[in-house]
Amino acid sequence: MRIPIASVALCAALFAASPAGGPAAPQAAGKAFTLETLYALPRIIGTAPKAPVWSPDGRTLAFLWNEEGTNFYDVYVTRIDDPRPVRMTTMPRRRPGAGQASSPEAAAEAEAAESDPGVTSIGWHPDGERLVFSFRQGRYILTPGREPEQVTEAMGLEPGAVFSPDGKLQAFLRAGVLLVRPLDGQAAAAREIVKPAAAGVRLRINAWSPDGRRILVTEIDGRKMPRRKIPDYLPAETEVREAPRAFPGEETPTQRVGVADVASGAVLWLDFGDRPVDMVTSLAWSPDGRSVLVDACDKYVKDRSVLVAEAGTGVVREWVRERNPVNVTPSWQARWAPDGKGIYFLSDRNEDYHIYFLSDPGAEPVPITRGTWAVSSFEIRPAAKAIFFVGNEGRPEERHLFRVGLKGGTPARLTRRPGTHAPVLSPDGRHAADIFSSDETPFDLFLVRIDRTAGTPDDERQVTRSPRPEFGGYTWAKPAYVTFPSRTDGTVLYGRLTLPPGLDKGKTYPAILGSVYSDTVRNQWGGRTAHPTWGLDQYLLQQGYVLLNVDVRGSEGHGAKYRQGLYQGYGVIDIEDLHSGVEYLKTLGFVDTERIGIWGSSYGGLMTTMSLFKKPGVYKAGVAGAPATNVFHAQPGQMWVMMDPKDHREKYEASSPFYHAAGLRDRLMIIHGMRDTVVLYKDTVVLVDRLIGLGKDVDLVTLPDSEHSWDTGPSRQTIFAFRKLAEHFERHLGKGPR
């Protein structure tokens, strides 16, 4: 069950910590943070391990990592009986040149070296002894005791898409063509199986059939997708490149699913009739290889079909159809039952996302899990006769691994430590590779034994230790989780509150809401991990700011109604939820209500600009990164929330800050990269021009070499942009107590 909800202020634990009725003030200790020490390489928090993959026997785990705290990944392995990380590769790295550090050439070389990702994907060879990995668009085989050997070209490795089940054949794409050749016969000629229909059409390998006779493929046709011109002012002569980029309501890539016969090369393209297949969320072979499971929906994610197609004939049967006119997320999954006699699927048809079982087409789905909490993802392990899922039962801000029987029952929680667990199960369901983090712990890899008996002490062993030695010399502030009511409809909202070190409750401090976005109230390192705000937050706290994140409507894990409340409401209910956070801060007694700021990026930039435009005086200053100020120019996926602009123009205008710019009274800074193809830099230019015409004041920070993720690029750019953000708040809010 969910934790009890506090009334208007903090949860009971916080009241207990502070007799005065507010959170206990953290103690000041440790060295002072600078943006350079937080974000320069090697990174103080180290490098997060990623891409864990189990050997077929479930005894050895391969993963990508580095011990230095840089962005370059190599291959490591560990074993369940000896959880030490063993480095398997030392791939060649790009090194900065020896020229003058201040020269443009040397800076470019340094940035190229810094951004070199190293090994990008990894998998096991069918023999269970060797590893296969991708490095700089090449595929390599790694044999223990030998140097890696390059074998074919490849963009990456997808589970089940490379090797045939018997280990005799490998499938890969070259120049867009699907080819097959013997796995260990590198001299043998590759056979062409499927060729794209035309230029602008690409293929994706999905999976081999269990008998190795067929390959499931997807063809994506992007020929009708519009292209936008993106100017580049950094070369000697200005260049203009064209990027495929559709706006809501315009043509987007279409796709079709096919079954390719390996022997003949013939492709049976599946015909789904009038059922929508604009997006496919699950695609899987049945255990006997006779059928294909397809979980698909329309482009608005309002009409979902779980379908089964016969691989030999192409006959399609509909197992379940779900229609929800206010749905805004497609967090669905579908999996075959271990015996192939039924389907398990993830649906939010009731309280929230839960697992259901369907025995036959059209039968009534049987709930496997239920309750006022959510399932994020699930996997089935036949050997364990169980379903393993990640969910937030118990604490809405956490994610844990659970096990439940194939017929349901009371879920058993398998992970212990508070935080966010991202487990990958071994084939036998006895262990999990868990990439774990929390508010206090950066990302690291753990081995979790999940077939233990009750009370077994050795159920979790740490594999990697990513933070640098100097990490322990700093005091890292820890947030608390709070609830408060919506000022508009009374809905219980969820917040993540962090206080500056040495806070004196007899004084008043400036506060910042941000980074604002959906799904920011999480017990994981940095809260919302799409932006590296873990360091910026600590820096701002050190400067004496109170920080608050709010899970606005549209966030997951708080119920279907909470999430679907965002429908056709960008810049509407969400900014009311943020304003409710401001009202909550006023109840604490130590927040200066005249010194409140707000910042966010992308959709968070939309909420920041809309809050300043529609709520003058609530915030004294705001910073909008890459702000989506014109929803007419958003990604087509925003139609999940907004529907088609041709039918809802007034909703698009109501949700676009551009149309509300006249309301600006407070201090706004915009940070935006010129190479952004997600939110076009042109929209920022047009907005700034409009603000100038209206006689408004705005500061613009342009990043000429940045794409959409302006704070995940080179460290010098991240430090520069975050410094501009911090200086803006210091200039207009001041820092520390009055």
XYZ file of C-alpha atoms in Angstrom:
738
model
C 0.000 0.000 0.000
C 1.034 3.597 -0.450
C 2.453 5.485 2.523
C -0.080 7.506 4.545
C -0.514 10.995 3.177
C 0.329 13.962 5.377
C -2.093 16.840 5.514
C -0.657 20.051 4.191
C 2.975 19.902 5.088
C 5.528 17.207 5.680
C 5.257 13.514 6.316
C 5.372 12.296 9.893
C 9.049 11.412 9.812
C 9.966 14.989 9.083
C 7.769 16.324 11.877
C 9.463 13.914 14.234
C 12.853 15.228 13.148
C 11.885 18.825 13.852
C 9.817 19.905 16.881
C 9.200 23.238 15.179
C 7.037 21.526 12.554
C 9.463 21.670 9.630
C 12.334 19.583 8.280
C 15.462 19.376 10.353
C 18.255 21.639 9.121
C 21.181 19.733 7.563
C 24.622 20.260 8.997
C 27.330 22.079 7.057
C 30.486 20.010 6.620
C 32.977 18.924 3.995
C 34.678 20.815 1.200
C 33.011 23.519 -0.899
C 31.549 22.588 -4.276
C 32.479 24.313 -7.509
C 30.897 23.595 -10.871
C 34.329 22.539 -12.109
C 34.852 19.940 -9.376
C 31.334 18.625 -9.971
C 31.368 18.336 -13.756
C 34.958 18.199 -15.005
C 36.405 14.803 -15.955
C 37.155 12.453 -14.349
C 33.704 12.828 -12.840
C 33.560 12.863 -9.052
C 30.619 10.424 -8.995
C 32.397 8.076 -11.404
C 30.858 6.356 -14.402
C 27.576 4.490 -14.091
C 27.777 0.836 -15.202
C 25.356 -0.099 -17.967
C 24.112 -2.809 -20.374
C 24.397 -5.872 -18.080
C 23.809 -9.154 -19.924
C 23.834 -12.676 -18.473
C 25.598 -15.692 -19.925
C 23.235 -18.490 -21.041
C 24.023 -20.533 -17.911
C 23.249 -17.582 -15.623
C 26.605 -17.731 -13.835
C 28.536 -14.898 -15.487
C 27.529 -11.315 -16.116
C 29.059 -9.015 -18.719
C 28.583 -5.243 -18.545
C 30.050 -1.932 -19.682
C 31.914 0.359 -17.297
C 35.117 2.243 -16.613
C 36.897 2.801 -13.329
C 38.266 6.239 -14.142
C 35.096 8.336 -14.184
C 35.208 9.200 -17.896
C 32.721 8.649 -20.729
C 34.644 5.802 -22.405
C 33.253 2.322 -21.763
C 35.064 -1.032 -21.857
C 33.854 -4.597 -21.328
C 33.863 -6.107 -17.826
C 32.615 -9.414 -16.430
C 31.769 -10.696 -12.969
C 30.609 -14.062 -11.630
C 27.957 -14.959 -9.094
C 30.557 -16.852 -7.015
C 33.117 -14.027 -7.215
C 31.518 -10.594 -7.670
C 34.711 -8.700 -8.499
C 34.690 -6.678 -11.747
C 37.224 -8.073 -14.234
C 38.183 -5.831 -17.148
C 38.130 -7.699 -20.463
C 38.996 -5.032 -23.039
C 41.210 -1.987 -23.361
C 39.914 -0.507 -26.588
C 41.868 2.324 -28.240
C 40.824 5.782 -27.152
C 40.951 9.110 -28.890
C 43.580 11.248 -27.239
C 43.706 15.066 -27.132
C 46.351 16.583 -29.388
C 49.596 18.048 -28.135
C 48.885 21.552 -29.487
C 48.132 24.685 -27.529
C 45.270 23.999 -25.144
C 43.659 27.312 -26.042
C 43.637 26.728 -29.808
C 40.351 25.808 -31.516
C 41.913 22.645 -32.931
C 43.129 21.441 -29.533
C 39.751 22.225 -27.960
C 37.982 20.238 -30.673
C 40.327 17.282 -30.158
C 39.786 17.418 -26.400
C 36.017 17.416 -26.844
C 36.193 14.526 -29.315
C 38.225 12.540 -26.788
C 35.824 13.432 -23.988
C 32.745 12.410 -25.972
C 34.196 9.111 -27.233
C 31.715 6.495 -25.898
C 33.959 3.466 -26.351
C 32.077 0.154 -26.467
C 28.382 0.826 -27.077
C 26.663 -2.573 -26.783
C 27.440 -6.117 -25.709
C 26.021 -9.642 -25.971
C 26.983 -13.272 -25.500
C 28.066 -15.585 -28.300
C 25.764 -18.634 -28.526
C 28.543 -20.844 -27.165
C 28.234 -19.034 -23.826
C 32.000 -18.608 -23.610
C 32.716 -15.684 -25.926
C 31.385 -12.148 -25.990
C 30.268 -10.025 -28.910
C 30.368 -6.235 -28.711
C 30.033 -3.124 -30.853
C 32.780 -0.541 -31.064
C 32.776 2.397 -33.495
C 30.197 0.721 -35.731
C 32.127 -2.537 -35.902
C 31.171 -5.894 -34.378
C 33.868 -7.719 -32.421
C 34.152 -11.191 -30.887
C 36.027 -11.446 -27.596
C 37.561 -14.794 -26.691
C 39.036 -15.066 -23.171
C 42.802 -14.690 -23.320
C 42.821 -13.203 -26.838
C 42.555 -9.748 -28.375
C 39.114 -8.752 -29.717
C 38.588 -9.706 -33.364
C 36.460 -7.574 -35.679
C 34.046 -9.732 -37.660
C 31.299 -7.643 -39.309
C 29.893 -4.156 -39.460
C 27.088 -3.398 -37.026
C 25.366 -0.391 -35.493
C 24.505 -2.282 -32.328
C 23.357 -5.521 -30.781
C 19.723 -6.258 -30.065
C 18.901 -9.283 -27.867
C 17.648 -12.140 -30.022
C 18.316 -10.278 -33.247
C 21.873 -11.350 -34.016
C 22.351 -15.099 -33.632
C 20.106 -17.942 -34.673
C 18.951 -20.118 -31.741
C 21.259 -22.986 -32.775
C 24.230 -20.621 -32.940
C 25.041 -21.442 -36.564
C 23.984 -18.212 -38.293
C 24.295 -14.497 -37.675
C 22.036 -11.788 -39.048
C 23.161 -8.222 -39.577
C 22.448 -5.095 -41.595
C 24.871 -3.698 -44.157
C 23.969 -0.589 -46.121
C 20.399 -1.152 -44.938
C 20.174 -4.720 -46.298
C 19.426 -7.699 -44.033
C 22.137 -10.344 -44.535
C 22.705 -13.813 -43.053
C 25.878 -15.870 -43.034
C 27.485 -18.665 -40.959
C 28.572 -17.437 -37.562
C 32.084 -18.913 -37.576
C 32.607 -19.029 -41.308
C 33.783 -15.494 -41.878
C 35.053 -16.349 -45.360
C 31.614 -17.537 -46.418
C 29.591 -15.117 -48.504
C 26.656 -13.419 -46.806
C 23.220 -14.077 -48.286
C 20.820 -11.219 -48.860
C 17.485 -11.871 -47.159
C 15.564 -8.563 -47.199
C 16.342 -5.375 -49.080
C 14.624 -2.039 -48.313
C 11.927 -1.131 -50.804
C 13.513 2.220 -51.663
C 15.809 4.956 -50.439
C 14.348 6.429 -47.264
C 13.102 3.005 -46.110
C 15.087 1.193 -43.415
C 14.918 -2.206 -41.742
C 15.166 -3.307 -38.128
C 15.932 -6.874 -37.076
C 13.594 -7.914 -34.267
C 14.163 -11.594 -33.474
C 14.858 -15.059 -34.836
C 12.093 -17.629 -34.551
C 12.790 -20.402 -31.992
C 13.426 -22.917 -34.805
C 15.814 -20.574 -36.643
C 13.837 -20.700 -39.886
C 12.442 -17.160 -39.853
C 13.412 -13.668 -38.797
C 10.957 -11.072 -37.563
C 11.690 -7.680 -39.135
C 10.202 -4.198 -39.145
C 10.298 -1.907 -42.169
C 10.178 1.831 -41.434
C 9.263 4.144 -44.310
C 10.242 7.758 -43.702
C 10.015 9.036 -47.266
C 7.067 11.350 -46.601
C 8.473 12.841 -43.421
C 9.170 16.599 -43.747
C 12.714 17.915 -43.407
C 13.687 21.074 -41.567
C 16.672 23.300 -42.287
C 19.124 23.773 -39.417
C 21.795 26.470 -40.006
C 25.310 25.928 -38.676
C 27.418 29.047 -38.157
C 30.577 27.363 -36.847
C 32.201 26.275 -40.151
C 34.213 28.794 -42.155
C 31.180 29.249 -44.383
C 27.687 28.975 -42.961
C 26.167 25.581 -43.712
C 22.553 24.464 -43.727
C 21.680 20.848 -43.060
C 18.315 19.218 -43.393
C 16.991 17.060 -40.590
C 13.932 14.770 -40.776
C 11.504 16.427 -38.406
C 7.709 16.387 -38.436
C 5.404 18.683 -36.507
C 2.128 17.467 -34.936
C -0.367 16.654 -37.675
C 2.300 16.161 -40.375
C 3.401 12.927 -42.035
C 5.500 10.638 -39.831
C 7.285 7.374 -40.718
C 5.016 4.403 -41.302
C 5.963 0.853 -40.440
C 5.025 -2.700 -41.219
C 5.985 -6.001 -39.628
C 7.201 -8.905 -41.707
C 8.208 -12.542 -41.298
C 11.272 -13.285 -43.448
C 11.998 -16.865 -44.501
C 15.745 -17.451 -44.126
C 15.958 -20.174 -46.789
C 14.026 -18.438 -49.566
C 14.264 -14.768 -48.611
C 10.508 -14.394 -49.058
C 8.818 -11.932 -46.694
C 5.261 -12.271 -45.440
C 4.135 -8.756 -44.520
C 1.434 -8.928 -41.855
C -1.891 -7.272 -42.641
C -3.569 -5.871 -39.527
C -6.601 -4.531 -41.380
C -8.100 -1.407 -39.841
C -6.369 -1.944 -36.513
C -3.902 0.846 -35.665
C -0.198 -0.078 -35.731
C 1.361 3.386 -35.698
C 3.393 2.316 -32.672
C 4.459 -1.213 -31.679
C 5.307 -1.603 -27.988
C 5.880 -5.403 -27.945
C 6.787 -7.899 -30.652
C 7.571 -11.532 -29.783
C 7.565 -15.098 -31.121
C 5.427 -17.726 -29.434
C 7.423 -20.512 -27.724
C 6.650 -22.918 -30.602
C 7.557 -20.346 -33.269
C 4.202 -20.580 -35.022
C 2.792 -17.204 -34.039
C 3.841 -13.623 -33.474
C 2.556 -11.422 -30.637
C 2.053 -7.767 -31.578
C 1.102 -5.066 -29.066
C 0.312 -1.903 -31.042
C -1.599 1.355 -30.854
C -2.576 4.430 -32.854
C -0.475 7.598 -33.048
C -2.542 9.231 -30.287
C -2.064 6.212 -27.910
C -5.830 6.100 -27.398
C -6.586 2.832 -29.255
C -4.553 -0.269 -28.357
C -4.715 -3.788 -29.833
C -2.983 -6.940 -28.623
C -2.829 -9.166 -31.690
C -1.569 -12.637 -32.632
C -0.522 -13.398 -36.210
C 0.124 -16.869 -37.625
C 3.669 -16.833 -38.980
C 2.886 -19.230 -41.824
C -0.352 -17.738 -43.151
C -0.392 -14.187 -41.831
C -3.875 -14.632 -40.335
C -4.324 -12.073 -37.530
C -6.578 -12.456 -34.490
C -7.355 -9.739 -31.973
C -6.953 -10.852 -28.368
C -7.777 -7.629 -26.586
C -8.731 -4.085 -27.581
C -8.484 -1.105 -25.228
C -9.722 2.409 -25.975
C -9.187 5.341 -23.635
C -9.824 8.846 -25.011
C -7.747 10.563 -22.288
C -4.751 8.219 -22.166
C -1.398 10.042 -22.502
C 1.240 7.279 -22.128
C 1.910 3.960 -23.907
C 3.796 2.208 -21.084
C 2.463 -1.162 -22.222
C 4.008 -4.607 -22.470
C 2.805 -7.989 -23.671
C 4.460 -11.400 -23.176
C 3.577 -14.972 -24.050
C 2.764 -17.372 -21.242
C 5.610 -19.915 -20.845
C 3.545 -22.665 -22.489
C 2.263 -20.372 -25.237
C -1.309 -20.851 -24.033
C -2.157 -17.322 -23.104
C -0.770 -13.809 -22.886
C 0.329 -11.610 -20.010
C 0.037 -7.889 -20.623
C 0.536 -4.603 -18.804
C -2.480 -2.278 -18.760
C -3.752 0.773 -16.873
C -7.402 -0.142 -17.396
C -8.089 0.213 -13.674
C -6.145 1.944 -10.870
C -2.764 2.116 -12.599
C -0.443 -0.042 -14.682
C -0.845 -3.673 -13.624
C -0.272 -7.158 -15.053
C -3.187 -9.143 -16.515
C -3.503 -12.643 -17.964
C -5.575 -13.525 -21.008
C -6.252 -17.199 -21.757
C -8.043 -16.805 -25.093
C -8.977 -14.082 -27.583
C -11.794 -11.990 -26.166
C -11.697 -13.630 -22.740
C -11.993 -11.537 -19.603
C -8.489 -10.492 -18.458
C -7.502 -11.854 -15.046
C -5.576 -9.388 -12.826
C -2.241 -10.731 -11.607
C -1.330 -7.617 -9.634
C -3.572 -4.890 -8.273
C -3.528 -1.955 -5.889
C -2.978 1.788 -5.633
C 0.563 1.520 -6.968
C 2.063 0.846 -10.403
C 4.047 -1.816 -12.272
C 6.763 -0.279 -14.453
C 7.877 -3.426 -16.309
C 7.785 -7.207 -15.988
C 9.504 -10.369 -17.212
C 8.562 -14.055 -16.978
C 11.063 -16.765 -16.023
C 9.632 -20.233 -16.752
C 12.356 -21.949 -14.717
C 11.261 -20.001 -11.643
C 7.552 -20.396 -12.477
C 7.128 -16.741 -11.631
C 6.705 -13.224 -12.937
C 9.252 -10.635 -11.856
C 8.281 -6.995 -12.008
C 9.513 -3.533 -11.037
C 6.964 -1.439 -9.157
C 6.495 1.268 -6.544
C 4.367 -0.580 -4.008
C 5.070 0.846 -0.552
C 6.772 4.130 -1.494
C 5.668 6.064 -4.599
C 9.123 7.599 -5.105
C 10.949 4.221 -5.134
C 11.255 1.334 -7.595
C 11.788 -2.227 -6.348
C 11.935 -5.730 -7.771
C 9.027 -8.045 -6.877
C 8.060 -11.645 -7.619
C 4.541 -12.973 -8.066
C 3.186 -16.344 -9.148
C 1.973 -17.035 -12.681
C -1.580 -17.074 -11.326
C -1.143 -14.013 -9.129
C -1.107 -13.722 -5.363
C 0.664 -11.433 -2.926
C 3.861 -10.020 -4.493
C 7.118 -10.624 -2.611
C 9.573 -7.738 -2.552
C 13.079 -8.928 -3.481
C 15.183 -5.770 -3.172
C 15.791 -4.224 0.218
C 17.539 -0.881 0.109
C 15.428 2.262 -0.388
C 15.993 3.780 -3.801
C 15.577 2.906 -7.453
C 16.453 -0.576 -8.670
C 16.872 -1.413 -12.364
C 17.309 -5.208 -12.354
C 18.163 -7.567 -15.213
C 17.201 -11.161 -14.399
C 19.395 -14.184 -15.035
C 17.917 -16.811 -17.430
C 17.124 -19.158 -14.548
C 15.518 -16.432 -12.426
C 17.883 -17.034 -9.516
C 19.859 -13.784 -9.629
C 19.470 -10.208 -10.786
C 22.032 -7.721 -12.018
C 20.815 -4.574 -10.306
C 21.952 -1.088 -11.326
C 20.983 0.749 -8.182
C 21.063 4.346 -7.002
C 19.400 6.462 -4.338
C 19.405 10.034 -3.089
C 22.643 9.227 -1.243
C 24.276 6.717 -3.587
C 25.381 7.231 -7.219
C 24.751 4.432 -9.703
C 26.541 1.125 -9.102
C 26.081 -2.526 -10.039
C 24.992 -5.147 -7.516
C 24.315 -8.880 -7.739
C 21.100 -9.797 -5.974
C 20.221 -13.385 -5.120
C 16.474 -13.717 -5.530
C 15.974 -17.438 -4.870
C 17.089 -17.070 -1.266
C 15.182 -18.323 1.733
C 13.834 -15.868 4.282
C 16.551 -14.294 6.403
C 19.468 -15.232 4.144
C 22.106 -12.555 4.827
C 24.109 -12.871 1.603
C 21.408 -11.623 -0.761
C 23.180 -8.563 -2.240
C 26.808 -8.058 -3.221
C 28.315 -4.914 -4.717
C 30.260 -5.332 -7.960
C 31.331 -1.808 -8.968
C 32.398 1.152 -6.851
C 32.034 4.076 -9.192
C 32.458 7.257 -7.072
C 35.972 8.686 -7.053
C 37.933 8.713 -3.760
C 37.326 12.450 -3.373
C 33.549 11.877 -3.351
C 33.684 11.177 0.381
C 35.286 14.528 1.122
C 32.048 16.391 0.414
C 28.765 16.554 2.293
C 25.901 15.688 -0.049
C 22.483 17.033 0.934
C 19.685 14.488 1.156
C 16.114 15.355 0.111
C 12.903 14.523 1.943
C 9.603 13.456 0.362
C 6.542 15.575 1.074
C 2.905 15.855 0.080
C 0.609 18.851 -0.233
C -2.778 19.583 -1.810
C -3.400 21.047 -5.242
C -4.588 24.642 -5.007
C -7.109 23.976 -7.798
C -8.787 20.635 -7.084
C -7.331 19.330 -3.806
C -5.494 16.396 -5.417
C -2.610 15.174 -3.237
C 0.637 16.213 -4.960
C 4.097 14.764 -4.356
C 7.271 16.764 -3.775
C 11.012 16.310 -3.265
C 12.330 18.945 -0.830
C 16.035 19.629 -0.234
C 17.359 22.169 2.273
C 20.669 24.077 2.233
C 23.341 23.035 4.749
C 23.258 24.790 8.075
C 19.758 26.188 7.540
C 18.636 28.574 10.304
C 14.856 28.407 10.725
C 14.870 31.881 12.199
C 15.847 33.344 8.817
C 14.271 33.252 5.352
C 15.902 31.691 2.304
C 15.337 31.947 -1.451
C 13.804 28.890 -3.101
C 13.933 27.385 -6.583
C 11.457 24.989 -8.151
C 13.380 22.802 -10.529
C 14.389 21.280 -12.612
C 10.641 21.193 -13.325
C 9.374 18.266 -15.402
C 7.171 15.227 -14.947
C 8.522 12.286 -12.904
C 11.049 14.347 -10.912
C 10.129 13.042 -7.464
C 12.288 9.918 -7.416
C 14.591 8.379 -4.877
C 17.505 7.962 -7.244
C 20.769 9.810 -7.715
C 19.889 13.226 -9.103
C 16.120 12.683 -9.008
C 15.357 13.033 -12.700
C 18.354 11.571 -14.502
C 17.716 12.869 -18.045
C 19.650 15.989 -17.019
C 22.792 15.896 -14.842
C 21.320 18.184 -12.198
C 22.755 16.118 -9.336
C 25.734 18.495 -9.176
C 23.900 21.723 -9.949
C 21.453 20.977 -7.138
C 24.279 20.546 -4.634
C 25.918 23.746 -5.865
C 22.681 25.749 -5.496
C 22.059 24.293 -2.045
C 25.539 25.396 -1.030
C 24.647 28.916 -2.201
C 21.721 28.903 0.228
C 18.682 27.962 -1.907
C 15.820 25.723 -0.839
C 15.001 23.310 -3.700
C 11.646 21.715 -4.512
C 10.656 19.253 -7.225
C 6.992 18.508 -7.913
C 5.508 15.487 -9.689
C 3.100 17.455 -11.853
C 0.056 15.818 -13.406
C 1.226 13.464 -16.149
C 3.779 11.821 -13.838
C 3.687 8.052 -13.449
C 3.282 5.979 -10.324
C 0.474 7.951 -8.653
C -2.551 6.444 -10.359
C -4.139 6.597 -13.798
C -6.237 9.673 -12.985
C -3.156 11.598 -11.785
C -1.250 10.767 -14.977
C -4.131 11.364 -17.360
C -4.869 14.740 -15.757
C -2.353 16.262 -18.193
C -4.606 15.534 -21.195
C -4.688 18.621 -23.446
C -3.197 20.626 -20.615
C 0.446 21.559 -21.227
C 0.961 24.810 -19.371
C -2.428 24.482 -17.666
C -2.857 21.991 -14.803
C 0.894 21.343 -14.601
C 1.799 24.958 -13.809
C -1.026 24.997 -11.250
C 0.677 22.017 -9.600
C 3.929 23.973 -9.531
C 2.112 26.981 -8.059
C 0.746 24.615 -5.410
C 4.367 23.811 -4.596
C 4.993 27.525 -4.042
C 2.002 27.656 -1.698
C 3.449 24.700 0.185
C 6.844 26.441 0.547
C 5.064 29.390 2.154
C 3.878 27.112 4.982
C 7.437 26.227 6.027
C 8.204 29.607 7.583
C 11.828 29.839 6.434
C 11.239 30.484 2.687
C 11.316 34.086 1.474
C 8.157 34.318 -0.637
C 9.580 37.337 -2.493
C 12.571 35.305 -3.696
C 11.263 32.234 -5.497
C 12.654 31.052 -8.829
C 11.845 28.319 -11.323
C 13.777 26.515 -14.044
C 13.409 23.589 -16.413
C 14.386 22.333 -19.842
C 12.389 21.253 -22.922
C 8.901 20.556 -21.534
C 10.270 21.984 -18.305
C 11.175 25.101 -20.288
C 7.573 25.267 -21.460
C 6.371 25.166 -17.859
C 8.964 27.759 -16.823
C 8.043 30.300 -19.510
C 4.322 29.639 -19.119
C 4.591 30.114 -15.336
C 6.297 33.474 -15.811
C 3.886 34.563 -18.570
C 0.642 33.485 -16.861
C 1.563 33.945 -13.195
C 3.477 37.217 -12.864
C 4.757 37.835 -9.363
C 4.623 34.199 -8.221
C 8.238 33.724 -9.343
C 10.791 36.504 -9.358
C 13.099 34.807 -11.881
C 13.185 31.799 -14.182
C 15.569 29.971 -16.518
C 14.162 28.063 -19.495
C 16.472 25.610 -21.254
C 15.590 24.645 -24.836
C 11.985 25.662 -24.089
C 9.130 24.202 -26.121
C 7.393 27.564 -26.531
C 5.337 26.643 -29.613
C 3.510 23.331 -29.277
C 2.507 23.535 -32.960
C 6.206 22.766 -33.597
C 6.547 19.995 -30.999
C 7.433 16.392 -31.775
C 4.527 14.396 -33.266
C 4.525 12.293 -30.087
C 3.098 15.276 -28.219
C -0.203 14.423 -29.893
C -0.479 11.799 -27.142
C -1.405 14.719 -24.917
C -2.622 17.368 -27.366
C -4.291 15.384 -30.213
C -4.236 16.786 -33.782
C -3.719 20.568 -34.099
C -6.107 20.706 -37.057
C -8.924 19.727 -34.704
C -7.726 21.493 -31.538
C -6.051 24.727 -32.547
C -7.347 26.583 -29.493
C -5.844 23.941 -27.188
C -2.464 24.284 -28.898
C -2.534 28.056 -28.517
C -3.559 27.727 -24.855
C -0.578 25.382 -24.279
C 2.030 27.430 -26.216
C 3.918 30.083 -24.196
C 4.469 32.139 -27.383
C 0.807 33.195 -27.316
C 1.052 34.337 -23.679
C 4.324 36.293 -23.876
C 2.638 39.622 -23.106
C 2.229 38.538 -19.494
C 5.965 38.542 -18.704
C 6.802 40.785 -15.729
C 9.634 38.907 -14.062
C 13.227 38.022 -14.991
C 13.592 35.381 -17.727
C 16.726 33.757 -19.120
C 16.626 31.310 -22.050
C 19.477 28.836 -22.722
C 19.280 27.074 -26.081
C 21.536 25.166 -28.485
C 21.513 26.201 -32.137
C 21.754 22.606 -33.422
C 18.627 21.460 -31.588
C 16.303 19.363 -33.782
C 13.928 18.375 -30.957
C 12.922 21.914 -29.981
C 13.979 24.192 -32.803
C 16.260 27.097 -31.891
C 14.217 29.134 -34.359
C 11.271 29.026 -31.937
C 13.416 30.691 -29.274
C 14.532 33.362 -31.764
C 10.911 34.058 -32.714
C 9.863 34.265 -29.052
C 12.716 36.618 -28.150
C 11.817 38.827 -31.096
C 8.214 38.919 -29.880
C 9.304 39.818 -26.339
C 11.464 42.633 -27.691
C 8.502 43.901 -29.679
C 6.380 43.832 -26.531
C 8.980 45.841 -24.638
C 9.858 42.929 -22.342
C 13.262 42.130 -20.894
C 14.840 38.736 -21.606
C 18.357 37.302 -21.451
C 19.380 34.823 -24.173
C 22.304 32.405 -23.792
C 23.074 30.766 -27.150
C 25.108 27.550 -27.341
C 26.310 27.354 -30.973
C 27.530 23.732 -30.790
C 24.717 22.240 -28.712
C 21.832 19.973 -29.633
C 18.760 19.483 -27.452
C 20.547 18.079 -24.400
C 22.473 21.275 -23.770
C 23.721 20.121 -20.355
C 24.929 16.636 -21.362
C 27.514 17.691 -23.930
C 31.163 18.605 -23.354
C 31.945 19.427 -19.737
C 33.062 22.974 -20.612
C 29.634 23.657 -22.120
C 27.770 22.154 -19.155
C 29.812 24.231 -16.715
C 29.314 27.390 -18.803
C 25.535 26.931 -19.055
C 25.043 26.007 -15.401
C 27.138 28.996 -14.340
C 24.887 31.286 -16.388
C 21.857 29.722 -14.711
C 23.293 30.136 -11.214
C 24.375 33.724 -11.879
C 20.863 34.595 -13.104
C 19.327 33.401 -9.839
C 22.014 35.063 -7.732
C 21.456 38.346 -9.551
C 17.673 38.360 -9.133
C 17.030 36.262 -6.002
C 20.190 36.825 -4.065
C 21.619 33.839 -2.240
C 21.382 32.637 1.326
C 19.256 34.055 4.125
C 18.286 37.669 4.532
